[in-house]
Amino acid sequence: MSQASPNSEPRTPSLLDALIPLGILIALLSLSVSLYGADSSSGPNQIALLLCAGVVALMGMKNGHSWSDMEGGMLHGIGLVFGAILILLAVGALIGSWILAGTVPSMIYYGVQILSPQWFYAASCIICAVVGLSIGSSWTTAGTLGVALMGIAGALGLSPEVTAGAVISGAYFGDKMSPLSDTTNVAAAVTSNDLFRHIRHMMSTTIPAFVIALAVFAFIGLTAGAGKASATDIELLLAALGTEFNISLISLLPLVLLLGMAWRKVPAYPTLIVGALVGCIIALIFEPESARRLGGGEGALASLKGIWYSLFDGYKSTSSNENVADLLSKGGMSSMLNTVWLIISAMAFGGAMERAGFLQVLINWTLSHVKTLGGLVTATVLTCFGMNAAAGDQYMAIIIPGRMFRDAFAEKGLHGLNLSRTLEDSGTITSVLIPWNTCGAYMAATLGIATIEYLPYALFNIICPLLAIAYGWLHFKQMPISMTANAS
């Protein structure tokens, strides 16, 4: 294939150009899921994404782009998620050190005794919502409390898939409604709206969606019974935790410190690293035997080796209780490497699609078919979802549609707050439902449940965009441009 001359302008791609790689990707991902099921994100999906990135590059070159230009687009896309990759690795290190320090085991120990199995799913959703609202980060909420709640669910014999859905629902409610959240600030900024007016306007869809999700989680908990674990099983598990770790409130200090730093809006990466290092100090003081055992020797050097090991390869439980061994043998930066691979592959595809102009073509085509208010809101929701799938990153799913739909909302006489709310109802919320999106990959890796398995139970994330579409067609809670600056 001939290279474009340096001074030539690439041709505008056709709709068919944009649809071909998407069609191939959908076919390959469908085949991947049918062949590998929940394991499809452990390699097969990455292959599909990278192959389709190559297809996009070839088609971009057909339209006059050079290979270096297309490669630059892929590298730019990957560069956008370096921050997320650092956070992923930091979370892996934090989980490993917090298990070794007894932080996660103590959270499980106390949680099993406090949380009622019948109300566990609803309580998990509320707890994560409160913490997410206070710190503005769904990732931090899931990476700390979410991990412990998954452990408690395992100890009680409750469904890990439903628990993951409850954790994600609560964490994303808190993230979406918090003034400390990155995505909330981005959605307000890209639509030129006041942050707190944006948050108030979101309440009309967010609160009902959360209440419905909470009611369903309560119903599932009450009808599912007390879980598979008997009282004897729970007693044995508590005894095993007490044998392997020094369970105490002191072990919870890393969690308190991390939540305090997050609340003061210290950036996520240093917050997580400090949390992991404090976990190492707690382990050195209160869990020296576990550290030495993990290090495979005696003395201070063995302790140091064990702590270091927990950071890069996680904790390995030697408990004779199989439930405890399964619950606590996890963590470490190495546990996140498959997720990093998935994110890099997705962003290479998304970056190539953007550089080739295919994303712009798809959005323009969508806008050309919008005739009604309901159609406009629906198109915005579907575009944000499509951007989450095609670009693999929720920030792109907020920023690009936010730019493209501003004029369309204004032409319909709608205030920009309707657009910012819809961006959050879809761009922010649906990112976690896509396995190769940074958010979906993160939650699957952190909670230990494949995206396709927790997806049916991420109720808040499913209900929010549906409510947004329904409101659009019903002309309900759609603020006109004529509303005064003090209107909510």
Tab-separated table of C-alpha atoms in Angstrom:
chain	number	residue	atom	x	y	z
A	1	MET	CA	0.000	0.000	0.000
A	2	SER	CA	1.413	3.351	-1.006
A	3	GLN	CA	2.343	5.922	1.628
A	4	ALA	CA	0.711	9.362	1.498
A	5	SER	CA	2.982	12.237	0.600
A	6	PRO	CA	3.819	14.549	3.516
A	7	ASN	CA	1.844	17.468	2.056
A	8	SER	CA	-1.288	15.556	0.999
A	9	GLU	CA	-4.515	15.841	2.999
A	10	PRO	CA	-6.179	12.553	4.001
A	11	ARG	CA	-9.604	11.962	2.449
A	12	THR	CA	-12.703	12.131	4.623
A	13	PRO	CA	-13.679	8.539	5.442
A	14	SER	CA	-17.037	7.172	4.411
A	15	LEU	CA	-19.576	5.664	6.789
A	16	LEU	CA	-18.705	2.234	5.368
A	17	ASP	CA	-15.044	2.841	6.239
A	18	ALA	CA	-16.033	3.458	9.852
A	19	LEU	CA	-18.445	0.528	10.066
A	20	ILE	CA	-16.136	-2.148	8.641
A	21	PRO	CA	-13.654	-2.295	11.574
A	22	LEU	CA	-16.506	-2.027	14.082
A	23	GLY	CA	-18.315	-4.907	12.395
A	24	ILE	CA	-15.162	-7.031	12.410
A	25	LEU	CA	-14.552	-6.188	16.078
A	26	ILE	CA	-18.096	-7.100	17.091
A	27	ALA	CA	-17.818	-10.403	15.212
A	28	LEU	CA	-14.433	-11.259	16.761
A	29	LEU	CA	-15.506	-10.304	20.283
A	30	SER	CA	-18.708	-12.331	19.937
A	31	LEU	CA	-16.669	-15.317	18.778
A	32	SER	CA	-14.239	-14.775	21.654
A	33	VAL	CA	-17.026	-14.802	24.251
A	34	SER	CA	-18.665	-17.878	22.695
A	35	LEU	CA	-15.375	-19.794	22.713
A	36	TYR	CA	-13.881	-18.646	26.017
A	37	GLY	CA	-16.806	-17.295	28.074
A	38	ALA	CA	-15.706	-15.379	31.171
A	39	ASP	CA	-12.056	-15.983	30.238
A	40	SER	CA	-12.387	-14.012	27.001
A	41	SER	CA	-10.698	-10.971	28.557
A	42	SER	CA	-7.621	-13.000	29.475
A	43	GLY	CA	-6.159	-12.846	25.972
A	44	PRO	CA	-8.747	-13.516	23.243
A	45	ASN	CA	-10.309	-10.029	23.444
A	46	GLN	CA	-6.862	-8.438	23.333
A	47	ILE	CA	-6.071	-10.259	20.105
A	48	ALA	CA	-9.372	-9.108	18.585
A	49	LEU	CA	-8.729	-5.480	19.549
A	50	LEU	CA	-5.167	-5.421	18.219
A	51	LEU	CA	-6.172	-7.099	14.949
A	52	CYS	CA	-8.931	-4.539	14.478
A	53	ALA	CA	-6.504	-1.712	15.279
A	54	GLY	CA	-4.482	-3.039	12.342
A	55	VAL	CA	-7.584	-3.052	10.149
A	56	VAL	CA	-8.276	0.581	11.073
A	57	ALA	CA	-4.667	1.520	10.294
A	58	LEU	CA	-4.860	-0.097	6.838
A	59	MET	CA	-8.125	1.659	6.047
A	60	GLY	CA	-6.707	4.948	7.303
A	61	MET	CA	-3.738	4.503	4.973
A	62	LYS	CA	-6.184	3.815	2.141
A	63	ASN	CA	-7.663	7.245	2.824
A	64	GLY	CA	-4.305	8.994	2.707
A	65	HIS	CA	-2.924	8.701	6.220
A	66	SER	CA	0.665	7.576	6.613
A	67	TRP	CA	1.605	4.605	8.765
A	68	SER	CA	3.459	6.914	11.163
A	69	ASP	CA	0.302	9.004	11.519
A	70	MET	CA	-1.840	5.971	12.332
A	71	GLU	CA	0.794	4.619	14.690
A	72	GLY	CA	0.870	8.035	16.358
A	73	GLY	CA	-2.879	7.814	16.885
A	74	MET	CA	-2.522	4.442	18.596
A	75	LEU	CA	0.311	5.694	20.797
A	76	HIS	CA	-1.705	8.798	21.674
A	77	GLY	CA	-4.639	6.625	22.694
A	78	ILE	CA	-2.419	4.447	24.861
A	79	GLY	CA	-0.824	7.538	26.372
A	80	LEU	CA	-4.215	8.700	27.612
A	81	VAL	CA	-4.452	5.755	30.006
A	82	PHE	CA	-0.961	5.732	31.493
A	83	GLY	CA	-2.427	7.340	34.629
A	84	ALA	CA	-5.042	4.591	34.869
A	85	ILE	CA	-2.355	1.926	34.416
A	86	LEU	CA	-0.310	3.378	37.282
A	87	ILE	CA	-3.424	3.340	39.476
A	88	LEU	CA	-4.109	-0.283	38.528
A	89	LEU	CA	-0.604	-1.345	39.529
A	90	ALA	CA	-0.851	0.660	42.759
A	91	VAL	CA	-4.161	-1.029	43.632
A	92	GLY	CA	-2.597	-4.446	43.066
A	93	ALA	CA	0.249	-3.553	45.442
A	94	LEU	CA	-2.197	-2.144	47.983
A	95	ILE	CA	-4.363	-5.280	48.032
A	96	GLY	CA	-1.312	-7.509	48.560
A	97	SER	CA	0.120	-5.399	51.386
A	98	TRP	CA	-3.266	-4.912	53.061
A	99	ILE	CA	-3.871	-8.654	53.194
A	100	LEU	CA	-0.408	-9.238	54.665
A	101	ALA	CA	-0.959	-6.411	57.168
A	102	GLY	CA	-4.238	-7.986	58.322
A	103	THR	CA	-6.260	-4.997	57.085
A	104	VAL	CA	-8.444	-6.949	54.656
A	105	PRO	CA	-8.698	-9.998	56.989
A	106	SER	CA	-9.814	-7.676	59.843
A	107	MET	CA	-12.415	-6.030	57.606
A	108	ILE	CA	-13.741	-9.468	56.678
A	109	TYR	CA	-13.635	-10.664	60.311
A	110	TYR	CA	-15.645	-7.729	61.655
A	111	GLY	CA	-17.870	-7.469	58.599
A	112	VAL	CA	-19.014	-11.096	58.767
A	113	GLN	CA	-20.217	-10.498	62.325
A	114	ILE	CA	-21.863	-7.130	61.692
A	115	LEU	CA	-23.534	-7.476	58.277
A	116	SER	CA	-26.706	-9.546	58.048
A	117	PRO	CA	-26.713	-11.961	55.074
A	118	GLN	CA	-30.311	-11.006	54.198
A	119	TRP	CA	-29.449	-7.308	53.941
A	120	PHE	CA	-25.872	-7.728	52.768
A	121	TYR	CA	-26.332	-6.732	49.108
A	122	ALA	CA	-28.308	-3.580	49.931
A	123	ALA	CA	-25.918	-2.686	52.763
A	124	SER	CA	-22.903	-3.141	50.474
A	125	CYS	CA	-24.483	-0.822	47.917
A	126	ILE	CA	-25.186	1.856	50.554
A	127	ILE	CA	-21.722	1.606	52.141
A	128	CYS	CA	-19.985	2.005	48.782
A	129	ALA	CA	-22.317	4.868	47.838
A	130	VAL	CA	-21.498	6.790	51.023
A	131	VAL	CA	-17.751	6.261	50.679
A	132	GLY	CA	-17.802	7.006	46.942
A	133	LEU	CA	-19.728	10.227	47.593
A	134	SER	CA	-17.266	11.319	50.269
A	135	ILE	CA	-14.076	10.654	48.273
A	136	GLY	CA	-15.312	10.975	44.671
A	137	SER	CA	-13.663	7.815	43.356
A	138	SER	CA	-15.398	4.593	42.319
A	139	TRP	CA	-12.003	2.969	41.722
A	140	THR	CA	-10.688	3.673	45.217
A	141	THR	CA	-13.990	2.580	46.772
A	142	ALA	CA	-13.971	-0.734	44.907
A	143	GLY	CA	-10.248	-1.294	45.451
A	144	THR	CA	-10.579	-0.998	49.235
A	145	LEU	CA	-14.057	-1.595	50.658
A	146	GLY	CA	-15.120	-3.503	47.548
A	147	VAL	CA	-12.359	-6.082	48.003
A	148	ALA	CA	-13.331	-6.577	51.655
A	149	LEU	CA	-17.040	-6.867	50.828
A	150	MET	CA	-16.242	-9.505	48.210
A	151	GLY	CA	-14.371	-11.406	50.920
A	152	ILE	CA	-17.270	-11.111	53.339
A	153	ALA	CA	-19.672	-12.364	50.662
A	154	GLY	CA	-17.434	-15.384	50.107
A	155	ALA	CA	-17.323	-16.064	53.824
A	156	LEU	CA	-21.118	-15.901	54.095
A	157	GLY	CA	-21.657	-18.061	51.024
A	158	LEU	CA	-23.350	-15.246	49.122
A	159	SER	CA	-23.246	-14.623	45.386
A	160	PRO	CA	-19.988	-12.921	44.304
A	161	GLU	CA	-21.643	-11.703	41.088
A	162	VAL	CA	-24.490	-9.937	42.916
A	163	THR	CA	-22.030	-8.532	45.461
A	164	ALA	CA	-19.845	-7.123	42.690
A	165	GLY	CA	-22.934	-5.546	41.126
A	166	ALA	CA	-23.915	-3.986	44.454
A	167	VAL	CA	-20.390	-2.653	45.046
A	168	ILE	CA	-20.222	-1.165	41.542
A	169	SER	CA	-23.727	0.322	41.774
A	170	GLY	CA	-22.933	2.049	45.057
A	171	ALA	CA	-19.450	3.147	44.021
A	172	TYR	CA	-20.691	4.698	40.776
A	173	PHE	CA	-23.585	6.453	42.490
A	174	GLY	CA	-21.129	8.066	44.885
A	175	ASP	CA	-18.642	8.901	42.144
A	176	LYS	CA	-21.329	10.389	39.891
A	177	MET	CA	-22.808	12.651	42.588
A	178	SER	CA	-19.589	13.753	44.284
A	179	PRO	CA	-18.126	17.212	43.587
A	180	LEU	CA	-14.714	15.578	44.114
A	181	SER	CA	-15.156	13.207	41.159
A	182	ASP	CA	-13.054	13.680	38.030
A	183	THR	CA	-15.836	12.604	35.673
A	184	THR	CA	-18.385	14.877	37.343
A	185	ASN	CA	-16.064	17.839	36.915
A	186	VAL	CA	-15.250	16.870	33.312
A	187	ALA	CA	-18.932	16.586	32.335
A	188	ALA	CA	-19.687	20.002	33.827
A	189	ALA	CA	-16.616	21.587	32.239
A	190	VAL	CA	-17.090	20.217	28.713
A	191	THR	CA	-20.656	21.592	28.656
A	192	SER	CA	-19.711	24.904	30.373
A	193	ASN	CA	-22.028	24.329	33.336
A	194	ASP	CA	-21.635	25.170	37.006
A	195	LEU	CA	-20.531	22.051	38.900
A	196	PHE	CA	-23.150	22.186	41.642
A	197	ARG	CA	-26.012	23.011	39.259
A	198	HIS	CA	-24.878	19.997	37.243
A	199	ILE	CA	-24.993	17.781	40.344
A	200	ARG	CA	-28.449	19.062	41.341
A	201	HIS	CA	-29.792	18.456	37.843
A	202	MET	CA	-28.454	14.871	37.871
A	203	MET	CA	-30.524	14.039	40.948
A	204	SER	CA	-33.677	13.640	38.825
A	205	THR	CA	-32.304	10.505	37.153
A	206	THR	CA	-29.672	9.386	39.665
A	207	ILE	CA	-31.771	9.209	42.828
A	208	PRO	CA	-34.635	7.159	41.280
A	209	ALA	CA	-32.131	4.806	39.613
A	210	PHE	CA	-30.326	4.251	42.914
A	211	VAL	CA	-33.556	3.697	44.859
A	212	ILE	CA	-34.746	1.120	42.304
A	213	ALA	CA	-31.381	-0.661	42.375
A	214	LEU	CA	-31.374	-0.659	46.177
A	215	ALA	CA	-34.886	-2.109	46.291
A	216	VAL	CA	-33.884	-4.916	43.917
A	217	PHE	CA	-30.766	-5.720	45.975
A	218	ALA	CA	-32.905	-5.830	49.119
A	219	PHE	CA	-35.390	-8.144	47.393
A	220	ILE	CA	-32.607	-10.456	46.180
A	221	GLY	CA	-31.124	-10.604	49.677
A	222	LEU	CA	-34.431	-11.296	51.412
A	223	THR	CA	-35.535	-13.973	48.940
A	224	ALA	CA	-32.135	-15.683	48.622
A	225	GLY	CA	-31.998	-16.513	52.314
A	226	ALA	CA	-28.967	-16.577	54.580
A	227	GLY	CA	-26.449	-17.805	52.049
A	228	LYS	CA	-24.729	-21.148	51.639
A	229	ALA	CA	-22.441	-20.830	54.673
A	230	SER	CA	-23.707	-22.380	57.900
A	231	ALA	CA	-23.040	-20.974	61.364
A	232	THR	CA	-20.364	-23.633	61.801
A	233	ASP	CA	-18.690	-22.661	58.520
A	234	ILE	CA	-18.572	-19.031	59.621
A	235	GLU	CA	-17.144	-19.947	63.035
A	236	LEU	CA	-14.428	-22.030	61.370
A	237	LEU	CA	-13.624	-19.201	58.989
A	238	LEU	CA	-13.352	-16.656	61.826
A	239	ALA	CA	-11.116	-19.039	63.742
A	240	ALA	CA	-8.905	-19.547	60.686
A	241	LEU	CA	-8.598	-15.789	60.179
A	242	GLY	CA	-7.664	-15.370	63.838
A	243	THR	CA	-5.045	-18.111	63.547
A	244	GLU	CA	-3.315	-16.678	60.471
A	245	PHE	CA	-3.556	-12.960	61.396
A	246	ASN	CA	-3.568	-10.717	64.456
A	247	ILE	CA	-7.078	-9.350	64.009
A	248	SER	CA	-7.418	-5.877	65.546
A	249	LEU	CA	-8.719	-2.377	64.920
A	250	ILE	CA	-5.123	-1.196	64.524
A	251	SER	CA	-4.983	-3.177	61.285
A	252	LEU	CA	-7.645	-0.819	59.902
A	253	LEU	CA	-5.359	2.234	60.160
A	254	PRO	CA	-4.250	2.006	56.490
A	255	LEU	CA	-7.918	2.196	55.423
A	256	VAL	CA	-8.593	5.223	57.639
A	257	LEU	CA	-5.495	6.980	56.312
A	258	LEU	CA	-6.353	6.242	52.683
A	259	LEU	CA	-9.946	7.463	52.998
A	260	GLY	CA	-8.704	10.614	54.731
A	261	MET	CA	-6.218	11.343	51.944
A	262	ALA	CA	-8.858	10.695	49.290
A	263	TRP	CA	-11.333	12.969	51.078
A	264	ARG	CA	-8.719	15.742	51.082
A	265	LYS	CA	-8.429	15.147	47.336
A	266	VAL	CA	-4.844	13.937	47.306
A	267	PRO	CA	-4.312	12.456	43.800
A	268	ALA	CA	-5.219	8.780	43.474
A	269	TYR	CA	-1.791	7.332	42.648
A	270	PRO	CA	0.152	8.782	45.613
A	271	THR	CA	-2.816	8.029	47.889
A	272	LEU	CA	-2.766	4.357	46.912
A	273	ILE	CA	1.024	4.079	47.121
A	274	VAL	CA	1.061	5.637	50.598
A	275	GLY	CA	-1.762	3.298	51.621
A	276	ALA	CA	0.231	0.301	50.382
A	277	LEU	CA	3.411	1.425	52.166
A	278	VAL	CA	1.559	2.034	55.443
A	279	GLY	CA	0.188	-1.494	55.056
A	280	CYS	CA	3.791	-2.701	54.772
A	281	ILE	CA	4.716	-0.911	58.016
A	282	ILE	CA	1.709	-2.402	59.822
A	283	ALA	CA	2.683	-5.849	58.512
A	284	LEU	CA	6.271	-5.419	59.691
A	285	ILE	CA	5.120	-4.486	63.210
A	286	PHE	CA	2.048	-6.651	63.747
A	287	GLU	CA	2.396	-9.524	61.237
A	288	PRO	CA	6.144	-10.355	61.254
A	289	GLU	CA	5.545	-14.113	61.188
A	290	SER	CA	3.327	-13.895	58.098
A	291	ALA	CA	5.891	-11.646	56.422
A	292	ARG	CA	8.735	-14.066	57.186
A	293	ARG	CA	6.697	-17.024	55.996
A	294	LEU	CA	5.925	-15.249	52.729
A	295	GLY	CA	9.626	-14.411	52.427
A	296	GLY	CA	10.578	-18.047	52.982
A	297	GLY	CA	13.099	-17.597	55.789
A	298	GLU	CA	13.905	-16.126	59.184
A	299	GLY	CA	15.040	-12.730	60.367
A	300	ALA	CA	14.647	-9.170	59.171
A	301	LEU	CA	15.672	-9.864	55.576
A	302	ALA	CA	13.009	-12.564	55.255
A	303	SER	CA	10.396	-10.096	56.548
A	304	LEU	CA	11.537	-7.494	54.036
A	305	LYS	CA	11.426	-10.099	51.270
A	306	GLY	CA	7.886	-11.133	52.245
A	307	ILE	CA	6.632	-7.547	52.313
A	308	TRP	CA	8.260	-6.868	48.955
A	309	TYR	CA	6.708	-10.068	47.596
A	310	SER	CA	3.217	-8.973	48.688
A	311	LEU	CA	3.598	-5.775	46.666
A	312	PHE	CA	4.550	-7.385	43.367
A	313	ASP	CA	2.937	-10.840	43.550
A	314	GLY	CA	0.337	-10.596	46.300
A	315	TYR	CA	-0.339	-12.646	49.401
A	316	LYS	CA	-0.360	-16.458	49.407
A	317	SER	CA	-2.394	-17.941	52.244
A	318	THR	CA	-1.330	-21.280	53.757
A	319	SER	CA	-4.522	-21.700	55.771
A	320	SER	CA	-5.956	-25.205	55.976
A	321	ASN	CA	-9.381	-23.614	55.594
A	322	GLU	CA	-10.010	-23.599	51.844
A	323	ASN	CA	-12.374	-20.615	52.047
A	324	VAL	CA	-9.747	-18.487	53.782
A	325	ALA	CA	-7.037	-19.620	51.354
A	326	ASP	CA	-9.236	-18.678	48.379
A	327	LEU	CA	-10.297	-15.350	49.892
A	328	LEU	CA	-6.820	-14.133	50.745
A	329	SER	CA	-4.510	-15.518	48.053
A	330	LYS	CA	-4.623	-12.489	45.795
A	331	GLY	CA	-3.231	-9.054	45.064
A	332	GLY	CA	0.121	-7.779	43.849
A	333	MET	CA	1.023	-5.744	40.781
A	334	SER	CA	1.344	-8.943	38.739
A	335	SER	CA	-2.391	-9.620	39.198
A	336	MET	CA	-3.116	-6.478	37.166
A	337	LEU	CA	-0.877	-7.200	34.184
A	338	ASN	CA	-3.582	-8.927	32.147
A	339	THR	CA	-5.839	-5.922	32.707
A	340	VAL	CA	-3.041	-3.577	31.616
A	341	TRP	CA	-2.693	-5.650	28.435
A	342	LEU	CA	-6.418	-5.374	27.788
A	343	ILE	CA	-6.465	-1.596	28.311
A	344	ILE	CA	-3.455	-1.032	26.042
A	345	SER	CA	-5.083	-3.113	23.294
A	346	ALA	CA	-8.407	-1.264	23.616
A	347	MET	CA	-6.778	2.159	23.548
A	348	ALA	CA	-4.683	1.249	20.505
A	349	PHE	CA	-7.934	0.470	18.678
A	350	GLY	CA	-9.677	3.595	20.013
A	351	GLY	CA	-6.722	5.828	19.159
A	352	ALA	CA	-6.582	4.471	15.609
A	353	MET	CA	-10.335	4.984	15.168
A	354	GLU	CA	-10.057	8.599	16.300
A	355	ARG	CA	-6.983	9.394	14.175
A	356	ALA	CA	-8.555	7.860	11.055
A	357	GLY	CA	-11.601	10.098	11.561
A	358	PHE	CA	-13.950	7.138	11.950
A	359	LEU	CA	-15.371	8.237	15.318
A	360	GLN	CA	-16.237	11.656	13.903
A	361	VAL	CA	-17.993	10.077	10.928
A	362	LEU	CA	-20.097	7.855	13.172
A	363	ILE	CA	-21.153	10.772	15.392
A	364	ASN	CA	-21.972	12.986	12.390
A	365	TRP	CA	-24.101	10.235	10.889
A	366	THR	CA	-25.936	9.838	14.198
A	367	LEU	CA	-26.611	13.578	14.449
A	368	SER	CA	-27.956	13.698	10.901
A	369	HIS	CA	-30.746	11.281	11.866
A	370	VAL	CA	-31.862	13.037	15.041
A	371	LYS	CA	-35.255	14.734	14.605
A	372	THR	CA	-36.922	14.778	18.054
A	373	LEU	CA	-35.949	15.538	21.642
A	374	GLY	CA	-36.314	11.893	22.581
A	375	GLY	CA	-34.206	10.916	19.604
A	376	LEU	CA	-31.515	13.418	20.613
A	377	VAL	CA	-31.242	12.076	24.166
A	378	THR	CA	-31.282	8.498	22.886
A	379	ALA	CA	-28.593	9.299	20.335
A	380	THR	CA	-26.437	10.898	23.049
A	381	VAL	CA	-26.781	7.863	25.333
A	382	LEU	CA	-26.004	5.403	22.533
A	383	THR	CA	-23.080	7.509	21.300
A	384	CYS	CA	-21.554	7.636	24.779
A	385	PHE	CA	-22.007	3.878	25.139
A	386	GLY	CA	-20.509	3.360	21.691
A	387	MET	CA	-17.562	5.602	22.562
A	388	ASN	CA	-16.974	3.576	25.713
A	389	ALA	CA	-16.867	0.464	23.534
A	390	ALA	CA	-14.919	1.873	20.589
A	391	ALA	CA	-12.479	4.143	22.438
A	392	GLY	CA	-12.214	2.088	25.636
A	393	ASP	CA	-12.090	5.103	27.962
A	394	GLN	CA	-14.866	6.923	29.833
A	395	TYR	CA	-13.223	10.346	29.547
A	396	MET	CA	-13.351	10.123	25.749
A	397	ALA	CA	-16.960	8.941	26.063
A	398	ILE	CA	-17.763	12.169	27.934
A	399	ILE	CA	-15.578	14.724	26.161
A	400	ILE	CA	-16.106	13.835	22.479
A	401	PRO	CA	-19.931	13.486	22.599
A	402	GLY	CA	-20.029	16.539	24.896
A	403	ARG	CA	-18.382	18.620	22.188
A	404	MET	CA	-20.385	17.124	19.330
A	405	PHE	CA	-23.892	17.399	20.862
A	406	ARG	CA	-23.670	20.900	22.390
A	407	ASP	CA	-25.135	22.675	19.370
A	408	ALA	CA	-27.788	20.009	18.834
A	409	PHE	CA	-29.148	20.471	22.384
A	410	ALA	CA	-29.106	24.257	21.977
A	411	GLU	CA	-30.998	23.987	18.676
A	412	LYS	CA	-33.723	22.034	20.497
A	413	GLY	CA	-33.981	24.863	23.052
A	414	LEU	CA	-32.450	22.714	25.785
A	415	HIS	CA	-30.148	23.969	28.519
A	416	GLY	CA	-26.626	22.535	28.571
A	417	LEU	CA	-27.403	20.913	31.932
A	418	ASN	CA	-29.522	18.341	30.080
A	419	LEU	CA	-26.476	17.370	28.034
A	420	SER	CA	-24.116	17.223	31.024
A	421	ARG	CA	-26.602	15.022	32.896
A	422	THR	CA	-26.995	12.698	29.910
A	423	LEU	CA	-23.216	12.439	29.501
A	424	GLU	CA	-22.959	11.217	33.083
A	425	ASP	CA	-26.027	8.966	32.799
A	426	SER	CA	-24.337	7.167	29.908
A	427	GLY	CA	-20.649	8.030	29.401
A	428	THR	CA	-19.693	7.737	33.077
A	429	ILE	CA	-22.074	4.972	34.055
A	430	THR	CA	-21.842	2.477	31.172
A	431	SER	CA	-18.033	2.391	31.041
A	432	VAL	CA	-17.944	-0.347	33.667
A	433	LEU	CA	-20.253	-2.595	31.588
A	434	ILE	CA	-17.693	-3.077	28.796
A	435	PRO	CA	-14.936	-5.677	29.465
A	436	TRP	CA	-12.188	-3.891	27.502
A	437	ASN	CA	-13.003	-0.391	28.761
A	438	THR	CA	-10.561	0.858	31.406
A	439	CYS	CA	-13.346	0.829	34.008
A	440	GLY	CA	-14.733	-2.596	33.142
A	441	ALA	CA	-11.242	-4.094	33.074
A	442	TYR	CA	-10.355	-2.465	36.400
A	443	MET	CA	-13.459	-3.700	38.218
A	444	ALA	CA	-13.070	-7.232	36.872
A	445	ALA	CA	-9.433	-7.364	37.993
A	446	THR	CA	-10.032	-5.741	41.376
A	447	LEU	CA	-13.194	-7.599	42.404
A	448	GLY	CA	-12.187	-10.885	40.777
A	449	ILE	CA	-15.420	-11.236	38.776
A	450	ALA	CA	-15.523	-11.093	34.977
A	451	THR	CA	-17.403	-8.113	33.564
A	452	ILE	CA	-19.855	-10.332	31.697
A	453	GLU	CA	-20.714	-12.068	35.011
A	454	TYR	CA	-21.360	-8.980	37.157
A	455	LEU	CA	-23.000	-7.000	34.322
A	456	PRO	CA	-26.613	-8.190	34.954
A	457	TYR	CA	-26.307	-7.070	38.587
A	458	ALA	CA	-24.746	-3.634	38.004
A	459	LEU	CA	-28.314	-2.406	38.331
A	460	PHE	CA	-27.674	1.280	38.892
A	461	ASN	CA	-25.436	1.388	35.823
A	462	ILE	CA	-28.135	-0.229	33.679
A	463	ILE	CA	-31.109	1.731	35.016
A	464	CYS	CA	-29.551	5.229	34.771
A	465	PRO	CA	-29.191	5.368	30.962
A	466	LEU	CA	-32.625	3.804	30.507
A	467	LEU	CA	-34.177	6.492	32.700
A	468	ALA	CA	-32.331	9.170	30.732
A	469	ILE	CA	-33.823	7.857	27.485
A	470	ALA	CA	-37.307	7.592	29.006
A	471	TYR	CA	-37.113	11.166	30.311
A	472	GLY	CA	-36.139	12.357	26.850
A	473	TRP	CA	-39.111	10.754	25.107
A	474	LEU	CA	-41.503	11.905	27.847
A	475	HIS	CA	-40.060	15.459	27.807
A	476	PHE	CA	-39.665	15.048	31.570
A	477	LYS	CA	-37.118	17.087	33.565
A	478	GLN	CA	-35.686	18.672	30.416
A	479	MET	CA	-34.581	22.181	31.381
A	480	PRO	CA	-35.079	24.822	28.660
A	481	ILE	CA	-32.417	27.412	27.873
A	482	SER	CA	-34.728	30.136	29.190
A	483	MET	CA	-34.330	28.910	32.804
A	484	THR	CA	-32.639	31.481	35.042
A	485	ALA	CA	-29.113	31.065	36.342
A	486	ASN	CA	-30.439	30.178	39.809
A	487	ALA	CA	-32.707	27.392	38.599
A	488	SER	CA	-31.843	23.875	39.585
